[in-house]
Short mmCIF file of C-alpha atoms in Angstrom, two decimals:
data_model
loop_
_atom_site.label_atom_id
_atom_site.label_comp_id
_atom_site.label_asym_id
_atom_site.label_seq_id
_atom_site.Cartn_x
_atom_site.Cartn_y
_atom_site.Cartn_z
CA MET A 74 -6.84 -13.24 -17.31
CA ALA A 75 -7.92 -12.72 -13.70
CA VAL A 76 -6.27 -9.29 -13.67
CA SER A 77 -5.71 -6.95 -16.60
CA PHE A 78 -4.86 -3.30 -17.04
CA THR A 79 -5.71 -0.65 -19.61
CA VAL A 80 -3.97 2.72 -19.89
CA THR A 81 -6.63 5.27 -20.83
CA GLN A 82 -4.61 8.50 -20.90
CA ARG A 83 -0.96 9.54 -20.69
CA ASP A 84 0.30 12.94 -19.62
CA SER A 85 2.55 14.60 -22.18
CA THR A 86 4.73 16.47 -19.66
CA SER A 87 5.36 13.72 -17.08
CA ARG A 88 5.07 9.95 -16.66
CA ALA A 89 1.65 10.31 -15.01
CA ARG A 90 -1.17 8.30 -16.54
CA LEU A 91 -4.75 7.19 -16.03
CA GLY A 92 -5.77 3.55 -16.24
CA ILE A 93 -8.34 0.93 -15.38
CA LEU A 94 -7.42 -2.14 -13.36
CA HIS A 95 -9.78 -5.01 -14.13
CA THR A 96 -10.43 -7.75 -11.53
CA LEU A 97 -13.19 -10.27 -10.97
CA HIS A 98 -14.53 -8.17 -8.08
CA GLY A 99 -14.73 -4.98 -10.08
CA THR A 100 -12.70 -2.35 -11.88
CA VAL A 101 -10.55 0.32 -10.27
CA GLU A 102 -9.53 3.64 -11.79
CA THR A 103 -5.85 4.36 -11.38
CA PRO A 104 -3.83 5.97 -9.94
CA VAL A 105 -5.30 4.55 -6.76
CA PHE A 106 -4.51 4.42 -3.06
CA MET A 107 -5.41 1.18 -1.30
CA PRO A 108 -6.47 1.52 2.37
CA VAL A 109 -4.80 -1.14 4.49
CA GLY A 110 -6.97 -3.71 6.23
CA THR A 111 -4.12 -5.61 7.89
CA GLN A 112 -6.24 -8.15 9.77
CA ALA A 113 -9.24 -8.19 7.42
CA THR A 114 -10.43 -4.81 8.64
CA VAL A 115 -9.51 -1.19 8.03
CA LYS A 116 -9.08 -0.30 11.68
CA THR A 117 -12.20 1.27 13.33
CA MET A 118 -14.15 1.39 10.04
CA THR A 119 -16.88 -0.74 8.48
CA PRO A 120 -16.54 -1.73 4.81
CA GLU A 121 -19.44 0.59 3.99
CA GLU A 122 -17.60 3.51 5.60
CA VAL A 123 -14.47 2.71 3.61
CA GLN A 124 -16.54 2.79 0.42
CA GLU A 125 -18.20 6.05 1.49
CA THR A 126 -14.80 7.71 1.86
CA GLY A 127 -13.96 6.65 -1.71
CA GLY A 128 -12.20 3.31 -1.17
CA GLU A 129 -12.32 0.99 -4.19
CA ILE A 130 -9.70 -1.65 -3.36
CA ILE A 131 -8.13 -2.63 -0.06
CA LEU A 132 -4.97 -4.44 1.00
CA SER A 133 -4.87 -7.22 3.59
CA ASN A 134 -1.85 -8.85 5.15
CA THR A 135 -0.93 -12.47 4.50
CA TYR A 136 1.40 -12.79 7.49
CA HIS A 137 -1.15 -11.57 10.03
CA LEU A 138 -4.06 -13.57 8.61
CA TYR A 139 -1.91 -16.71 8.44
CA LEU A 140 -1.17 -16.37 12.17
CA ARG A 141 -4.66 -15.28 13.17
CA PRO A 142 -7.32 -16.53 12.47
CA GLY A 143 -5.55 -18.84 10.00
CA HIS A 144 -5.95 -19.06 6.24
CA GLU A 145 -7.85 -22.34 6.38
CA LEU A 146 -10.56 -20.75 8.51
CA VAL A 147 -10.85 -17.89 6.01
CA ARG A 148 -11.10 -20.43 3.19
CA LYS A 149 -13.90 -22.27 5.02
CA ALA A 150 -15.70 -18.95 5.48
CA GLY A 151 -15.84 -18.60 1.69
CA GLY A 152 -12.71 -16.48 1.24
CA LEU A 153 -11.61 -13.09 2.44
CA HIS A 154 -14.32 -11.11 0.60
CA ARG A 155 -17.12 -12.99 2.34
CA PHE A 156 -15.28 -13.28 5.66
CA MET A 157 -14.84 -9.50 5.99
CA HIS A 158 -17.95 -8.40 4.06
CA TRP A 159 -16.07 -6.53 1.32
CA ASP A 160 -17.33 -6.97 -2.24
CA GLY A 161 -14.66 -4.93 -4.02
CA PRO A 162 -11.17 -5.98 -5.13
CA ILE A 163 -8.61 -7.09 -2.53
CA LEU A 164 -4.83 -7.24 -2.83
CA THR A 165 -2.88 -9.34 -0.34
CA ASP A 166 0.81 -8.77 0.28
CA SER A 167 3.04 -11.82 0.48
CA GLY A 168 4.01 -11.51 4.13
CA GLY A 169 7.65 -11.12 3.12
CA PHE A 170 8.07 -7.60 4.48
CA GLN A 171 6.63 -8.57 7.86
CA VAL A 172 8.72 -11.74 8.09
CA PHE A 173 11.97 -9.96 7.23
CA SER A 174 11.18 -7.02 9.52
CA LEU A 175 11.32 -9.48 12.44
CA GLY A 176 15.11 -9.26 12.14
CA PRO A 177 16.77 -11.62 14.65
CA LEU A 178 13.54 -13.62 14.93
CA CYS A 179 13.89 -14.95 11.37
CA LYS A 180 16.39 -17.20 9.55
CA VAL A 181 16.67 -17.09 5.75
CA SER A 182 17.57 -20.04 3.55
CA GLU A 183 17.08 -20.79 -0.12
CA ASP A 184 13.96 -22.78 0.77
CA GLY A 185 12.32 -19.92 2.63
CA VAL A 186 12.25 -18.14 5.98
CA THR A 187 11.87 -19.60 9.46
CA PHE A 188 10.45 -17.07 11.90
CA ARG A 189 8.80 -16.75 15.27
CA SER A 190 5.32 -15.33 15.70
CA HIS A 191 5.17 -11.86 17.21
CA ILE A 192 2.00 -13.05 18.98
CA ASP A 193 3.14 -16.10 20.95
CA GLY A 194 6.69 -16.85 19.87
CA SER A 195 5.74 -20.06 18.05
CA GLU A 196 7.99 -21.07 15.14
CA HIS A 197 6.75 -20.98 11.55
CA PHE A 198 8.15 -21.40 8.05
CA PHE A 199 7.25 -19.33 4.98
CA SER A 200 8.38 -20.26 1.49
CA PRO A 201 7.22 -19.03 -1.93
CA GLU A 202 4.95 -22.07 -2.08
CA LYS A 203 3.52 -21.36 1.37
CA ALA A 204 2.90 -17.71 0.52
CA MET A 205 0.94 -18.82 -2.54
CA GLU A 206 -0.95 -21.48 -0.55
CA VAL A 207 -2.06 -18.91 2.02
CA GLN A 208 -3.04 -16.28 -0.54
CA MET A 209 -4.94 -18.80 -2.66
CA ALA A 210 -6.89 -19.79 0.47
CA LEU A 211 -7.60 -16.13 1.22
CA GLY A 212 -8.92 -15.70 -2.32
CA SER A 213 -7.71 -12.16 -2.94
CA ASP A 214 -7.93 -10.72 -6.44
CA ILE A 215 -4.22 -9.91 -6.50
CA ALA A 216 -1.57 -11.93 -4.68
CA MET A 217 2.00 -10.74 -4.28
CA ALA A 218 5.03 -12.92 -4.97
CA PHE A 219 7.16 -13.80 -1.95
CA ASP A 220 10.30 -11.65 -2.02
CA GLU A 221 13.27 -10.66 0.09
CA CYS A 222 13.10 -7.01 1.10
CA ALA A 223 16.60 -5.72 1.81
CA PRO A 224 16.81 -3.15 4.64
CA TYR A 225 18.15 0.38 4.34
CA PRO A 226 21.02 0.84 4.50
CA CYS A 227 22.60 -2.39 3.28
CA SER A 228 25.65 -3.41 1.30
CA ARG A 229 25.55 -3.96 -2.44
CA GLU A 230 26.43 -7.60 -1.79
CA TYR A 231 23.40 -8.06 0.47
CA ALA A 232 21.11 -6.28 -2.02
CA LEU A 233 22.41 -8.47 -4.87
CA GLU A 234 21.73 -11.66 -2.93
CA ALA A 235 18.22 -10.41 -2.17
CA VAL A 236 17.59 -9.62 -5.85
CA ASP A 237 18.77 -13.06 -6.98
CA ARG A 238 16.71 -14.82 -4.33
CA THR A 239 13.66 -12.68 -5.14
CA THR A 240 13.91 -13.73 -8.80
CA ARG A 241 14.22 -17.42 -7.94
CA TRP A 242 11.36 -17.20 -5.47
CA ALA A 243 9.21 -15.34 -8.02
CA GLY A 244 9.53 -18.28 -10.42
CA ARG A 245 8.60 -20.70 -7.66
CA CYS A 246 5.53 -18.60 -6.82
CA LEU A 247 4.29 -18.82 -10.40
CA ASP A 248 4.94 -22.56 -10.48
CA ALA A 249 2.97 -23.05 -7.25
CA HIS A 250 0.07 -20.76 -8.11
CA ARG A 251 -3.14 -22.55 -9.15
CA ARG A 252 -6.04 -20.08 -8.90
CA GLU A 253 -7.21 -18.87 -12.29
CA ASP A 254 -9.35 -16.16 -10.69
CA GLN A 255 -6.35 -14.55 -8.94
CA GLY A 256 -3.46 -12.58 -10.44
CA VAL A 257 0.10 -12.58 -9.08
CA PHE A 258 2.33 -9.48 -9.16
CA GLY A 259 6.12 -9.61 -9.08
CA ILE A 260 8.16 -7.29 -6.83
CA VAL A 261 11.23 -5.43 -8.08
CA GLN A 262 13.98 -5.20 -5.46
CA GLY A 263 17.53 -3.82 -5.56
CA GLY A 264 17.74 -1.42 -2.66
CA THR A 265 19.25 1.94 -3.63
CA PHE A 266 21.51 0.47 -6.32
CA PRO A 267 20.27 1.48 -9.81
CA GLU A 268 22.02 -1.37 -11.62
CA LEU A 269 20.41 -3.91 -9.26
CA ARG A 270 17.00 -2.36 -9.88
CA GLU A 271 17.65 -2.87 -13.60
CA LYS A 272 18.66 -6.49 -13.06
CA SER A 273 15.62 -7.23 -10.91
CA ALA A 274 13.19 -5.59 -13.34
CA ARG A 275 14.71 -7.36 -16.34
CA GLU A 276 14.54 -10.79 -14.73
CA LEU A 277 10.98 -10.36 -13.44
CA ILE A 278 9.70 -9.03 -16.76
CA GLU A 279 10.89 -12.28 -18.35
CA LEU A 280 8.48 -14.11 -16.03
CA ASP A 281 5.59 -12.07 -17.49
CA PHE A 282 3.60 -11.11 -14.39
CA PRO A 283 0.33 -9.20 -14.98
CA GLY A 284 1.62 -6.40 -12.75
CA TYR A 285 4.81 -5.20 -11.08
CA ALA A 286 5.44 -3.71 -7.66
CA ILE A 287 8.45 -1.68 -6.59
CA GLY A 288 9.48 -2.88 -3.16
CA GLY A 289 12.28 -2.03 -0.76
CA LEU A 290 11.59 1.73 -0.78
CA SER A 291 10.09 3.88 1.97
CA VAL A 292 12.10 1.77 4.43
CA GLY A 293 14.07 4.64 5.96
CA GLU A 294 15.90 6.16 2.99
CA PRO A 295 15.62 9.95 2.35
CA LYS A 296 12.76 10.91 0.06
CA PRO A 297 15.04 12.35 -2.66
CA LEU A 298 16.78 8.98 -2.87
CA MET A 299 13.44 7.18 -3.16
CA PHE A 300 12.40 9.53 -5.97
CA ALA A 301 15.72 8.92 -7.74
CA MET A 302 15.13 5.17 -7.59
CA LEU A 303 11.63 5.65 -9.02
CA ASP A 304 13.00 7.83 -11.82
CA HIS A 305 15.39 5.03 -12.68
CA THR A 306 13.07 2.04 -12.18
CA VAL A 307 9.66 3.04 -13.55
CA PRO A 308 10.84 3.41 -17.19
CA LEU A 309 12.13 -0.17 -17.03
CA LEU A 310 8.66 -1.60 -16.38
CA PRO A 311 6.12 -2.57 -19.07
CA GLU A 312 3.91 0.28 -20.25
CA ASN A 313 0.84 -1.95 -20.47
CA LYS A 314 0.95 -3.28 -16.89
CA PRO A 315 0.21 -1.63 -13.53
CA ARG A 316 3.05 -0.28 -11.41
CA TYR A 317 2.61 -0.52 -7.65
CA LEU A 318 4.78 1.39 -5.16
CA MET A 319 4.56 -0.54 -1.90
CA GLY A 320 4.21 1.08 1.51
CA VAL A 321 3.99 4.72 0.41
CA GLY A 322 1.13 6.93 1.58
CA SER A 323 2.21 10.42 2.62
CA PRO A 324 0.37 13.01 0.49
CA ASP A 325 3.52 14.57 -0.98
CA CYS A 326 4.88 11.14 -1.97
CA LEU A 327 1.59 10.21 -3.63
CA VAL A 328 1.75 13.31 -5.81
CA GLU A 329 5.43 12.75 -6.61
CA GLY A 330 4.86 9.03 -7.25
CA VAL A 331 2.02 9.59 -9.71
CA ALA A 332 4.08 12.16 -11.62
CA ARG A 333 6.76 9.45 -11.96
CA GLY A 334 4.31 6.91 -13.41
CA ILE A 335 3.08 4.94 -10.39
CA ASP A 336 -0.46 3.52 -10.61
CA MET A 337 -1.04 1.93 -7.20
CA PHE A 338 -0.09 2.77 -3.61
CA ASP A 339 -0.76 1.43 -0.12
CA CYS A 340 0.28 2.47 3.37
CA VAL A 341 -0.83 2.20 7.00
CA LEU A 342 0.13 5.86 7.56
CA PRO A 343 -3.33 7.47 7.26
CA THR A 344 -4.96 5.10 9.74
CA ARG A 345 -1.94 4.82 12.05
CA ILE A 346 -1.48 8.55 12.63
CA ALA A 347 -5.25 8.91 13.01
CA ARG A 348 -5.07 6.66 16.07
CA ASN A 349 -2.45 9.00 17.49
CA GLY A 350 -4.73 12.01 17.07
CA THR A 351 -3.07 13.37 13.92
CA VAL A 352 -4.88 14.31 10.71
CA PHE A 353 -3.91 15.40 7.21
CA THR A 354 -4.74 18.86 5.91
CA GLY A 355 -3.78 20.67 2.74
CA ARG A 356 -1.00 22.40 4.66
CA GLY A 357 0.38 19.32 6.36
CA LYS A 358 -0.34 17.29 9.48
CA LEU A 359 -2.45 18.68 12.32
CA VAL A 360 -2.15 17.12 15.77
CA VAL A 361 -5.71 17.63 16.97
CA ARG A 362 -4.98 16.15 20.40
CA ASN A 363 -2.76 19.15 21.20
CA ALA A 364 -3.98 21.62 23.84
CA GLU A 365 -4.19 24.50 21.35
CA TYR A 366 -7.31 22.91 19.83
CA ALA A 367 -9.24 22.52 23.10
CA GLY A 368 -11.44 25.52 22.26
CA ASP A 369 -11.24 25.35 18.47
CA PHE A 370 -14.75 24.92 17.08
CA SER A 371 -13.73 24.69 13.42
CA PRO A 372 -13.68 21.38 11.52
CA LEU A 373 -10.51 19.35 11.17
CA GLU A 374 -10.08 21.02 7.76
CA PRO A 375 -12.41 23.82 6.64
CA GLY A 376 -14.11 22.92 3.37
CA CYS A 377 -13.50 19.17 3.73
CA GLY A 378 -16.49 17.04 2.73
CA CYS A 379 -15.83 14.06 5.00
CA TYR A 380 -18.35 12.94 7.62
CA ALA A 381 -16.12 14.07 10.50
CA CYS A 382 -15.61 17.59 9.15
CA ARG A 383 -19.28 18.02 8.22
CA HIS A 384 -20.50 17.24 11.73
CA TYR A 385 -17.79 17.73 14.36
CA THR A 386 -15.24 20.26 15.57
CA ARG A 387 -11.59 20.01 16.48
CA ALA A 388 -12.51 20.73 20.10
CA TYR A 389 -14.99 17.86 20.26
CA ILE A 390 -12.73 15.36 18.52
CA ARG A 391 -9.85 16.36 20.81
CA HIS A 392 -12.13 15.83 23.82
CA LEU A 393 -13.01 12.33 22.58
CA ILE A 394 -9.38 11.38 22.02
CA LYS A 395 -8.19 12.76 25.37
CA SER A 396 -11.07 10.90 27.06
CA GLY A 397 -10.15 7.62 25.40
CA GLU A 398 -13.41 7.44 23.48
CA VAL A 399 -13.24 5.21 20.40
CA LEU A 400 -15.37 7.63 18.38
CA GLY A 401 -12.47 10.08 18.41
CA ILE A 402 -10.11 7.82 16.47
CA ARG A 403 -12.94 6.66 14.24
CA LEU A 404 -13.50 10.26 13.17
CA THR A 405 -9.81 10.99 12.59
CA THR A 406 -9.53 7.77 10.57
CA ILE A 407 -12.55 8.66 8.44
CA HIS A 408 -11.06 12.08 7.78
CA ASN A 409 -7.59 10.81 6.88
CA LEU A 410 -8.85 8.18 4.46
CA TYR A 411 -11.23 10.66 2.87
CA TYR A 412 -8.41 13.17 2.55
CA ILE A 413 -6.06 10.70 0.84
CA LEU A 414 -8.71 9.21 -1.44
CA ASN A 415 -10.02 12.67 -2.36
CA LEU A 416 -6.44 13.72 -3.12
CA MET A 417 -6.20 10.81 -5.56
CA GLN A 418 -9.39 12.04 -7.25
CA GLN A 419 -7.90 15.52 -7.58
CA ILE A 420 -4.74 14.04 -9.06
CA LYS A 421 -6.76 12.07 -11.62
CA GLU A 422 -8.70 15.17 -12.59
CA ALA A 423 -5.46 17.10 -13.05
CA ILE A 424 -4.14 14.35 -15.36
CA ARG A 425 -7.39 14.42 -17.36
CA LYS A 426 -6.95 18.17 -17.89
CA GLY A 427 -3.25 17.89 -18.70
CA LYS A 428 -2.37 19.93 -15.63
CA ILE A 429 -0.63 17.44 -13.34
CA ASN A 430 2.58 19.48 -13.18
CA ASP A 431 0.63 22.61 -12.22
CA PHE A 432 -1.24 20.63 -9.56
CA ARG A 433 1.99 19.12 -8.27
CA GLU A 434 3.70 22.50 -7.99
CA GLU A 435 0.76 24.14 -6.23
CA PHE A 436 0.20 21.23 -3.86
CA LEU A 437 3.84 20.98 -2.80
CA LYS A 438 3.96 24.75 -2.30
CA GLN A 439 1.20 24.44 0.33
CA TYR A 440 1.87 21.04 1.91
CA ARG A 441 4.56 20.65 4.58
CA ASP A 442 5.29 17.09 5.73
CA THR A 443 6.41 17.85 9.27
#
């Protein structure tokens, strides 16, 4: 198999677990956070810098790469790994979330989705077969099945239609997929309706994907509702396959997700807020561009081992950001990715020691997501 998964340790007091994800471009210890390289780059960072912060696997976006520079160009370049100079594993999303988030710019049918490019307004069509064609050309290690992501809030009727279509499309993705060196993960949908989550999981498990994602969460619903859906959905998924919670990356949600049995995460949050001059700390977010840090000569977070904190102060980084200097957002990005990836290492160590609940309690006591 192109992708396989081994559980190496289970926590006795929660659903948390350690595992190893095997791909042709290397193995990854889970639980893992995947930095997002939307357009074949983690914004402002070189691949070597991503690795230096602890990155093992990255996510790239099918929709964006299809539109620009085009999947055929990437194929001619030798695939996404060679094109972007990244030799570790890559997961590509299906493009479904981006297509459906276009709202009035897209039209859904049983065949697929017609949409207009956010770049130039040109019309395009994505189907399960097209999503597989693009991802096979990109050559990622893990490709995601094309699904319909229902918005929040939505009616039960809408969510049911999306679940049924997601199941049918999942089967078409498997039928169209031809790369033996690439695995395909299915995506469980169902909105905030527990019985629909059960239906979606049951139907996708019958298709026997090598891994399963939980989609349609972190789309605007309150966090307690997302956690309730995870509590209900995770036990439905196979114990011997990876579980991937899509689009979740705030530190508190990573801790809560791991405790509920999630193995893989991705999110643009760390890099996006970095470009706005905001960084993660153990006590919550710090907006370093604020005036109060103009004369603060301490690091972004005292004791942090990242390159930015070892060499620069809040005052200097604020000066760079206020001056429009690119180095400023490079440093905040380096810090945020290091923080998140180091947090995942701390979580893994807590699981190894059988202390994940203690870690969770202490972390959430200190961290404020404001």
